[in-house]
Short mmCIF file of C-alpha atoms and ligand atoms in Angstrom, two decimals:
data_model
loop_
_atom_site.label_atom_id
_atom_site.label_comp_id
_atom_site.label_asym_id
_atom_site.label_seq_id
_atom_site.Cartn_x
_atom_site.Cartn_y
_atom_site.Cartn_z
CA UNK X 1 91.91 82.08 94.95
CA UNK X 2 93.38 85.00 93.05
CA UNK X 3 95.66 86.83 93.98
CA UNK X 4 94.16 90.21 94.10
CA UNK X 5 90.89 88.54 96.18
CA UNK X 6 94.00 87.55 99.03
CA UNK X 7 95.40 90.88 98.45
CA UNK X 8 92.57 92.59 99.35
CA UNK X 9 91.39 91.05 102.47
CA UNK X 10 95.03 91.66 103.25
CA UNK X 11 94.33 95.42 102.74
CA UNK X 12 90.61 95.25 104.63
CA UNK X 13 92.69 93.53 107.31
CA UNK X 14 95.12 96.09 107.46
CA UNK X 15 92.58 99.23 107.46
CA UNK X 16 90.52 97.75 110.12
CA UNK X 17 93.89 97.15 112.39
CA UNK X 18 95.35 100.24 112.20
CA UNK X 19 94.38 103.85 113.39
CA UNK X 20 93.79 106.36 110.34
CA UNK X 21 94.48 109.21 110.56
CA UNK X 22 94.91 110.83 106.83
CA UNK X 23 92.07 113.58 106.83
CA UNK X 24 90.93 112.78 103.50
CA UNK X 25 89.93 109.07 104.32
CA UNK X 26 87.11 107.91 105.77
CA UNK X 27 85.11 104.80 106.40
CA UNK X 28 82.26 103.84 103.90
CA UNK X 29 79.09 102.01 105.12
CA UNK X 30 77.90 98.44 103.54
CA UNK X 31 75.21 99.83 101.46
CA UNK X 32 77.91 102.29 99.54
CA UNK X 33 80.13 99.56 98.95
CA UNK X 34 77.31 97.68 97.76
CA UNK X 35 76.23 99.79 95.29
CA UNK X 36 79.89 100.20 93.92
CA UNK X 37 79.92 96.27 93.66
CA UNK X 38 76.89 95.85 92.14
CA UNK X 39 76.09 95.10 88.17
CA UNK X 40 75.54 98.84 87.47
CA UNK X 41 79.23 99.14 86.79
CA UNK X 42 78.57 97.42 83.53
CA UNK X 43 76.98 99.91 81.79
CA UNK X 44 78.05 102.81 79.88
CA UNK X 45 75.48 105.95 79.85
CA UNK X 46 77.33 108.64 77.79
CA UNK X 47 74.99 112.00 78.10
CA UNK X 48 72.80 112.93 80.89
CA UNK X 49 69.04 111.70 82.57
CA UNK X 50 66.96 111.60 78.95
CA UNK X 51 69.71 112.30 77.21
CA UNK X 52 71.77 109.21 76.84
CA UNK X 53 74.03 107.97 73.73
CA UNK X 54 72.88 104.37 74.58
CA UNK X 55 69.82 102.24 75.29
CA UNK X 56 68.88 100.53 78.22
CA UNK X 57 69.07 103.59 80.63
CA UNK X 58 65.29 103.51 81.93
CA UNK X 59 66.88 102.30 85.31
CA UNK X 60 70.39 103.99 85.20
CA UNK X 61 68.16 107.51 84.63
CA UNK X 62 65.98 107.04 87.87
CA UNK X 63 69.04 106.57 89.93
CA UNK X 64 71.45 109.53 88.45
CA UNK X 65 68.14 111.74 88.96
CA UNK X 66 67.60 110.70 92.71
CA UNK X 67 71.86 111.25 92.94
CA UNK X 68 70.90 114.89 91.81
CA UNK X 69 67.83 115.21 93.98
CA UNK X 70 69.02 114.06 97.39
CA UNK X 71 72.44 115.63 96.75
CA UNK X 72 70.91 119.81 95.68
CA UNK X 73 68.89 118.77 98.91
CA UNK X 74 71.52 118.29 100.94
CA UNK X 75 73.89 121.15 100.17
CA UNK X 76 71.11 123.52 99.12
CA UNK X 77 72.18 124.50 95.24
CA UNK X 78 70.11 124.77 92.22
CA UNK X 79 71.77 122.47 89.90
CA UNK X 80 74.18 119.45 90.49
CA UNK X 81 76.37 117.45 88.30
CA UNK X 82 77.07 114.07 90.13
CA UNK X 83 79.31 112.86 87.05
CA UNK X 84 82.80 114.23 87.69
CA UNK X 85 85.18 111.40 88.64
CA UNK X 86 87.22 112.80 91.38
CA UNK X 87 87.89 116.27 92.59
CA UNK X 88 90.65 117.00 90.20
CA UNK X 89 88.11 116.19 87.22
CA UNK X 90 85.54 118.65 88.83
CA UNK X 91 87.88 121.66 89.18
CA UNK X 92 89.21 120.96 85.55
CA UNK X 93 85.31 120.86 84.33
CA UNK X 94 85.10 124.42 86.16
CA UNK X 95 87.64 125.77 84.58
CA UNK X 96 87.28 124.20 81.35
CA UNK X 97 83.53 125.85 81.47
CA UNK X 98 84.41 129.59 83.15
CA UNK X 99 87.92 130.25 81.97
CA UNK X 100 90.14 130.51 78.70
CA UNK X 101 93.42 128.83 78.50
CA UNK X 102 95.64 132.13 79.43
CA UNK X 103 93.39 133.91 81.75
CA UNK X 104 93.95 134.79 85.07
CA UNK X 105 92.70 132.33 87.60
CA UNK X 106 93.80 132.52 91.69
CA UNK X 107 93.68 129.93 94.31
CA UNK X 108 95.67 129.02 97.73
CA UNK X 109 99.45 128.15 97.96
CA UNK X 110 99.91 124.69 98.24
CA UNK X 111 102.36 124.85 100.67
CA UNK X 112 99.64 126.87 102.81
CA UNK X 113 97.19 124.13 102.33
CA UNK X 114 95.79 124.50 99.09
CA UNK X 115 95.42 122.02 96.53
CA UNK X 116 97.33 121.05 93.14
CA UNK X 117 93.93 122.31 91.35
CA UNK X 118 93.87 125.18 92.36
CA UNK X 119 96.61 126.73 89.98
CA UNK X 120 99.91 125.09 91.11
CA UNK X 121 102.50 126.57 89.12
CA UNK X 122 104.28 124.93 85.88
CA UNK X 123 103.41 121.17 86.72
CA UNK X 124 99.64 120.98 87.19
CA UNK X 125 97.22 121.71 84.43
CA UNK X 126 95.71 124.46 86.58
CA UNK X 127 98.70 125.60 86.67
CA UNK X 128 100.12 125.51 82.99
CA UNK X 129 97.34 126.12 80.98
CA UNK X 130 96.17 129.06 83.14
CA UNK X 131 97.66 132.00 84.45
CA UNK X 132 97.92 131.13 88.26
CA UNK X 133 98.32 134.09 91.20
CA UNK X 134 98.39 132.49 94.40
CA UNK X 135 96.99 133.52 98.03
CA UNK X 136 99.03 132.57 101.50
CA UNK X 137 98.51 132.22 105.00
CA UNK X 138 99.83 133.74 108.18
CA UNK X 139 102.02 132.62 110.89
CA UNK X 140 98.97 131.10 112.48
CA UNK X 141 98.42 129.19 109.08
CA UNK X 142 95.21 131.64 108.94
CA UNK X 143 94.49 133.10 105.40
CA UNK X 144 95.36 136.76 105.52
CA UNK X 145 91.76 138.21 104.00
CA UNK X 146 93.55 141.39 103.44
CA UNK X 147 96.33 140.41 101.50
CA UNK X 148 94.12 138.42 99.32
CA UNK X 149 92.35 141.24 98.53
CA UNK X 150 95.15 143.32 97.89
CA UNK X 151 96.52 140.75 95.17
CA UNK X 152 93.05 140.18 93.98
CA UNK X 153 92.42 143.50 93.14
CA UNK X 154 96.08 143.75 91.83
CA UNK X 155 95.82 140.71 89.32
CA UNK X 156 91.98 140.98 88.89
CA UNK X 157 91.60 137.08 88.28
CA UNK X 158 88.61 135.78 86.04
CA UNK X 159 88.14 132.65 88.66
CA UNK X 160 89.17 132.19 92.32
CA UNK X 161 89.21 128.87 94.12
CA UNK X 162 88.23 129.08 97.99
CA UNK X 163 88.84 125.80 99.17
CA UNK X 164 91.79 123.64 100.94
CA UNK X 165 93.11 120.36 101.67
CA UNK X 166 95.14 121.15 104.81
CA UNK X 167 93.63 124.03 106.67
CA UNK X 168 92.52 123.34 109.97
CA UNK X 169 90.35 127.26 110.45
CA UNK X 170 86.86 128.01 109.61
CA UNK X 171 86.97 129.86 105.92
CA UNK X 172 85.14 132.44 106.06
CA UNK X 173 83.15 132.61 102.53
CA UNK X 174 82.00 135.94 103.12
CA UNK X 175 85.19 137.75 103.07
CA UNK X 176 86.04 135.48 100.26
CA UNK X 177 82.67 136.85 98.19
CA UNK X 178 83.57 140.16 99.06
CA UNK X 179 87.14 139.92 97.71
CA UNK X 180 85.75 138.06 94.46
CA UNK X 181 82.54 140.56 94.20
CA UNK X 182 84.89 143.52 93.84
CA UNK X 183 86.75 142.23 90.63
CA UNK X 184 83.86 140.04 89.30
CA UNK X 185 85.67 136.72 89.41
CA UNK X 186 84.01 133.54 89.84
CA UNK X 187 83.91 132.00 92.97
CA UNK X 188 84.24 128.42 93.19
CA UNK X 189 84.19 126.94 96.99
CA UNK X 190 86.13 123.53 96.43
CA UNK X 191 84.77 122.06 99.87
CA UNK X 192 85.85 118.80 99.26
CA UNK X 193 87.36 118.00 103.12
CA UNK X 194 84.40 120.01 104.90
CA UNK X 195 81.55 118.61 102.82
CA UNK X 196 80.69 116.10 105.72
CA UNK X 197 80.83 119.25 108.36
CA UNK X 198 79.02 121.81 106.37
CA UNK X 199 76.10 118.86 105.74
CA UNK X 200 76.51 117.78 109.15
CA UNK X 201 76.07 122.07 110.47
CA UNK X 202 79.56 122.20 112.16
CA UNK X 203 80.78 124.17 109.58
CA UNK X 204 79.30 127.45 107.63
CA UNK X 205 78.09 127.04 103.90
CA UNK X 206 79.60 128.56 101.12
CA UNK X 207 76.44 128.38 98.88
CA UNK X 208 74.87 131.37 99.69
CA UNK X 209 78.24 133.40 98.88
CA UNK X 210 79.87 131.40 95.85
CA UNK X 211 78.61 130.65 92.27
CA UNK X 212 80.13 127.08 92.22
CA UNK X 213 80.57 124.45 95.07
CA UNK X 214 82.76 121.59 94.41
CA UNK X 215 83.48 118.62 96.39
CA UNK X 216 84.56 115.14 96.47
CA UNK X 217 82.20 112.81 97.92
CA UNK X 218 84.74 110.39 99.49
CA UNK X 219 86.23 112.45 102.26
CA UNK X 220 84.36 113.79 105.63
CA UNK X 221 81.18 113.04 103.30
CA UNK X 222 81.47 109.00 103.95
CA UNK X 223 80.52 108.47 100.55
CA UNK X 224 82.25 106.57 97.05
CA UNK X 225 85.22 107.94 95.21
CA UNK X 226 83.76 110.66 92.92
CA UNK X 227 82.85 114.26 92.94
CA UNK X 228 79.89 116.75 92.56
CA UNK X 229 79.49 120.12 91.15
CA UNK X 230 77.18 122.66 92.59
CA UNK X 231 75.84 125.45 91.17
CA UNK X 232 74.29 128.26 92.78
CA UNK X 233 71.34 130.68 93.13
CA UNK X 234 74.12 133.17 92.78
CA UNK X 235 75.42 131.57 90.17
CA UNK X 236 72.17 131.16 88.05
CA UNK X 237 71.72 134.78 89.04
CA UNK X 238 75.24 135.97 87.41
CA UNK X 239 74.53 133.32 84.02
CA UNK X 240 71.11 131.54 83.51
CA UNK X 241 73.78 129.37 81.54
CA UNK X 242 75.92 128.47 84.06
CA UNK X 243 74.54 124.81 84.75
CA UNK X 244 73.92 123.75 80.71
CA UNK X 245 77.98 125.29 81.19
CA UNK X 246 79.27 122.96 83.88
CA UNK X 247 77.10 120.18 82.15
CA UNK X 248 78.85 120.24 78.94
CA UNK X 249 82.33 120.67 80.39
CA UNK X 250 81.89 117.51 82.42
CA UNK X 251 80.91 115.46 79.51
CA UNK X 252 81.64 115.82 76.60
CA UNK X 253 84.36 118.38 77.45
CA UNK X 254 86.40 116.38 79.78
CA UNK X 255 85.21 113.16 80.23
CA UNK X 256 82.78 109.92 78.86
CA UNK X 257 80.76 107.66 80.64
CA UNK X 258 79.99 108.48 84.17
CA UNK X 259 80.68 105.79 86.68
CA UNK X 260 76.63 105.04 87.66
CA UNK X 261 77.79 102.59 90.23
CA UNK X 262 79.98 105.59 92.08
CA UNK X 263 76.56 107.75 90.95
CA UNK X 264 74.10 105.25 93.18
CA UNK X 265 77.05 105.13 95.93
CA UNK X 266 76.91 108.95 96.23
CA UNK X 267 72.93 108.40 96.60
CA UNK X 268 73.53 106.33 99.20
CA UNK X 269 75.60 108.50 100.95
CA UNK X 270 73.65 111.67 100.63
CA UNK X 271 70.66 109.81 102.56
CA UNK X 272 72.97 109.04 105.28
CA UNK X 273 74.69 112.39 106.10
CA UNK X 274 70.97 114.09 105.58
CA UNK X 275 70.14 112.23 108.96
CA UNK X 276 70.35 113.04 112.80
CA UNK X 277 72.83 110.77 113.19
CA UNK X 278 75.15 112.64 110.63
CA UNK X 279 74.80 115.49 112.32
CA UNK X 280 76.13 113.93 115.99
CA UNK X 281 79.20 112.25 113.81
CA UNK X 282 80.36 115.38 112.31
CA UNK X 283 80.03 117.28 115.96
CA UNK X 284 82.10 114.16 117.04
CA UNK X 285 84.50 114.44 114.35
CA UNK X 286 85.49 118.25 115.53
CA UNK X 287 85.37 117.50 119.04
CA UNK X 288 87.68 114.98 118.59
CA UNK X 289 90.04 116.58 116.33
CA UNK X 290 90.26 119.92 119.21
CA UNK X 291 90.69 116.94 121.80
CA UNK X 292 93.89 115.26 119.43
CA UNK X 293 95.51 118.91 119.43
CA UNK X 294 95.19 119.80 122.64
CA UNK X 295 97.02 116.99 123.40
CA UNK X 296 99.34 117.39 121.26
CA UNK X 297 100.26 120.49 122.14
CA UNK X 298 100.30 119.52 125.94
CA UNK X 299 102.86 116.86 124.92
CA UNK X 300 105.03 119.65 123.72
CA UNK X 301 104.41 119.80 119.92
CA UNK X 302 103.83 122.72 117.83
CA UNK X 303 99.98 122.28 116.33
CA UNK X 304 98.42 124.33 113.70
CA UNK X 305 94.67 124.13 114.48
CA UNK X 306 92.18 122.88 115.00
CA UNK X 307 88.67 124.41 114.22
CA UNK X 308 87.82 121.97 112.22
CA UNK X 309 88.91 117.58 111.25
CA UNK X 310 92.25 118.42 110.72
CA UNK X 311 95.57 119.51 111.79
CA UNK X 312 99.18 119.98 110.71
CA UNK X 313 101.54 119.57 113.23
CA UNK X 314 105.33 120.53 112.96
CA UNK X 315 107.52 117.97 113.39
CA UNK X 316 110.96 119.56 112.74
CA UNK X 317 112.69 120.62 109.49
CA UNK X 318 112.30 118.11 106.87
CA UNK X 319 111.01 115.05 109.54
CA UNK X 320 107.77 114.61 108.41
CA UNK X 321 108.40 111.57 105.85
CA UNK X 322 110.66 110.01 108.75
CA UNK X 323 108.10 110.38 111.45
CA UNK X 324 105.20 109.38 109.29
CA UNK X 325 107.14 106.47 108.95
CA UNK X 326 107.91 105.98 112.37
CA UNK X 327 103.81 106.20 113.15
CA UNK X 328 102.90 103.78 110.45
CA UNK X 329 105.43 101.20 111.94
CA UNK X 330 103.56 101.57 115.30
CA UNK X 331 100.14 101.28 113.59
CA UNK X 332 98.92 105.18 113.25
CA UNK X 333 98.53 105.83 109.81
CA UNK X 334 99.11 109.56 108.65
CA UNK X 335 100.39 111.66 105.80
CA UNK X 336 103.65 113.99 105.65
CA UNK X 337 102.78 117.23 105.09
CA UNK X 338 104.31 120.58 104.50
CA UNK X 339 103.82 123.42 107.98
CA UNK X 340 103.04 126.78 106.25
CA UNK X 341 106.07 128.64 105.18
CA UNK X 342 107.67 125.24 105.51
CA UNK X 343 111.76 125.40 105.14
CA UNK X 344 111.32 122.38 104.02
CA UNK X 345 109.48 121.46 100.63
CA UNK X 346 106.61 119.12 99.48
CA UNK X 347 109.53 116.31 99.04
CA UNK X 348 110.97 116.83 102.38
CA UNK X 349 108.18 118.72 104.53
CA UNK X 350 108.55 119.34 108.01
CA UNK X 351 104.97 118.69 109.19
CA UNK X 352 102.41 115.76 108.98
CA UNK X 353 98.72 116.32 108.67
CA UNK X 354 96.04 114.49 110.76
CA UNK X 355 92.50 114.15 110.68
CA UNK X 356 89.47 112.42 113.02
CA UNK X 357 86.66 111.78 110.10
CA UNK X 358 87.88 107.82 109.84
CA UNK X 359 88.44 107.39 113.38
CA UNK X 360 85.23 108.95 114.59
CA UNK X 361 83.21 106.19 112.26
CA UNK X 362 84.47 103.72 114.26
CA UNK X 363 83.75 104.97 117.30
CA UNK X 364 86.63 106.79 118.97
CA UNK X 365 85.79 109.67 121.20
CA UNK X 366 87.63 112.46 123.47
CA UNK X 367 88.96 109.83 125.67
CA UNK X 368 90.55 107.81 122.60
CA UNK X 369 91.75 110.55 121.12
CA UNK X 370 93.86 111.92 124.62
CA UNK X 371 95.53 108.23 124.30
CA UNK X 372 96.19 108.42 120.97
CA UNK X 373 97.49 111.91 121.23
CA UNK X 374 100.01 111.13 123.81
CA UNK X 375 101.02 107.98 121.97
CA UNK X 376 101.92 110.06 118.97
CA UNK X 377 103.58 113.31 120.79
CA UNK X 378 105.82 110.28 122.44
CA UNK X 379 106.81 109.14 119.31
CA UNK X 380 107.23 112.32 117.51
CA UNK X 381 109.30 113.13 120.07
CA UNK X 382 111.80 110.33 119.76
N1 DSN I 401 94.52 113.96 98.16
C1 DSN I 401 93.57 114.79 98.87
C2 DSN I 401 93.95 114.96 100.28
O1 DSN I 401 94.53 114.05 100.84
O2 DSN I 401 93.64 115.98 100.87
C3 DSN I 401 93.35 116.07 98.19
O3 DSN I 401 92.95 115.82 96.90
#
């Protein structure tokens, strides 16, 4: 057998042995994985449905077009692009469509649970080719609404991103529109960890307060590696334009072929979280992350959160590599991650970050989650 074949039933092993916790993993089902195995992944269709640089996309076209169907169905926007091929792609597209290299674009700290995207200073091509002004949180981790405003209206950015990777509140898009309305900037929602609770109707919806949703399909969603575009009524309202925009930015601004296997995977997975059943696993998935932090906190940690999958939890200054470590060698898989106004720094943070998504697909409720949760405070404790 090769090699890789051994290596990854070593790594299916593994996953299924272990307790993950990383808030941006999840569980796929066997029809998603399916489709990412199957022969579609052998065929290149450069351009859109109709629209293709190469022959032979009669089939390919029927399933990008029920991608695009089922998926402005389920999050309720007017035009989808189902192409990018991760969240970092998608939020380049954006800005490659809305914003000139040089102008003013504003997004979360990443220390306060933004994302790299977003406009990280210097190293990040958010952050270099744009000029990035960054929001932060409170104490509490909480954004601070008003401060935002006051540096929006300071810096008057083109674009701002509202959307996190670490940030265990409810955002609340409205305050965000208002913010954005004032200075008429863009608002892009990057709602790549929620996607599976806003579907699922734990969560509020951005889309009837932003111009652009973005999200990767991979995380609370359940579905393939890849990411999707939204655009708006609002949108469409502010630029009849807009979608032709984000089209052309995706490919050819940014990218080729799309993936059509990760396309039919993300079909797959918008049927499943449009069901009942979607619904009761993202109510389990918040019930179960409130449970883990209770827990936590009863054991004596210091949690930030939860209203939502996830929390950060502060470990002590600079521990967080060392006790992620410590969890992975007693089978609880999570990520280090920086507390908000960390002492620390991404390198060394002081906090790791867990989530319930995976954990919830296979099953685990409240009364897991207590055991787990004093299992880990004991550890972190050490
Ligand atoms: N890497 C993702 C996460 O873990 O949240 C964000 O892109």
């Amino acid at each position: 057998m090769d090699k890789i074949m051994d290596l990854i039933a070593q790594e299916e092993k593994y996953q299924n042995e272990t307790i993950r916790l990383i808030p941006s993993e999840n569980f796929t089902s066997e029809n998603v994985k399916k489709a990412l195995a199957s022969d579609l992944t052998n065929k290149y269709a450069e351009g859109y449905p109709g629209k293709r640089y190469y022959q032979g996309n009669k089939i390919v076209d029927e399933i990008e077009n029920l991608a695009i169907e089922r998926g402005k169905k389920l999050l309720g926007v007017e035009h989808l692009n189902v192409q990018a091929y991760s969240g970092s792609p998608a939020n380049s597209a954006v800005l490659m469509a809305l914003v000139e290299p040089g102008e003013k674009i504003c997004g979360m700290k990443l220390n306060a649970g933004g994302h790299l995207t977003h406009g990280h200073p210097k190293i990040t091509f958010s952050g270099k080719f744009f000029n990035s002004v960054q929001y932060d949180v409170d104490v509490e981790g909480r954004i601070d609404y008003e401060k935002l405003r006051e540096l929006v209206v300071a810096e008057k950015p083109k674009l701002i991103f509202a959307g996190t990777t670490a940030y265990p509140w409810i955002l609340d898009w409205e305050k965000f529109a208002k913010v954005a309305d004032e200075v008429g900037a863009w608002l892009v929602a990057d709602i790549s960890h929620i996607a599976g609770l806003i579907v699922g109707g734990v969560h509020p919806s951005p889309v009837p307060y932003v111009h652009i949703v973005t999200s990767t399909t991979h995380k609370s969603l359940r579905g393939p590696r890849g990411a999707i575009i939204g655009v708006t009524k609002k949108g469409l309202d502010r630029d009849i334009d807009l979608a032709k925009k984000i089209d052309r930015a995706v490919f050819p601004g940014l990218q080729g072929g799309p993936h059509i296997n990760s396309i039919a995977a993300m079909a797959v997975a918008f049927e499943e979280a449009s069901g009942e059943d979607f619904k009761k696993y993202a109510e389990q998935i918040v019930k179960n992350a409130k449970v883990l932090a209770d827990t936590l906190r009863e054991g004596g940690l210091k949690v930030f959160g939860t209203e939502n999958h996830l929390m950060v939890v502060d470990v002590g200054l600079e521990r967080g590599k060392e006790v992620a470590v410590e969890l992975e060698e007693a089978g609880i898989i999570v990520n280090a991650n920086t507390i908000p106004h960390d002492m620390g720094s991404p390198f060394k943070p002081s906090g790791i970050r867990m989530g319930t998504p995976a954990m919830t697909t296979k099953g685990y409720v409240e009364a897991d989650f207590v055991a787990l949760g004093v299992k880990i405070a004991d550890i972190v404790k050490r």
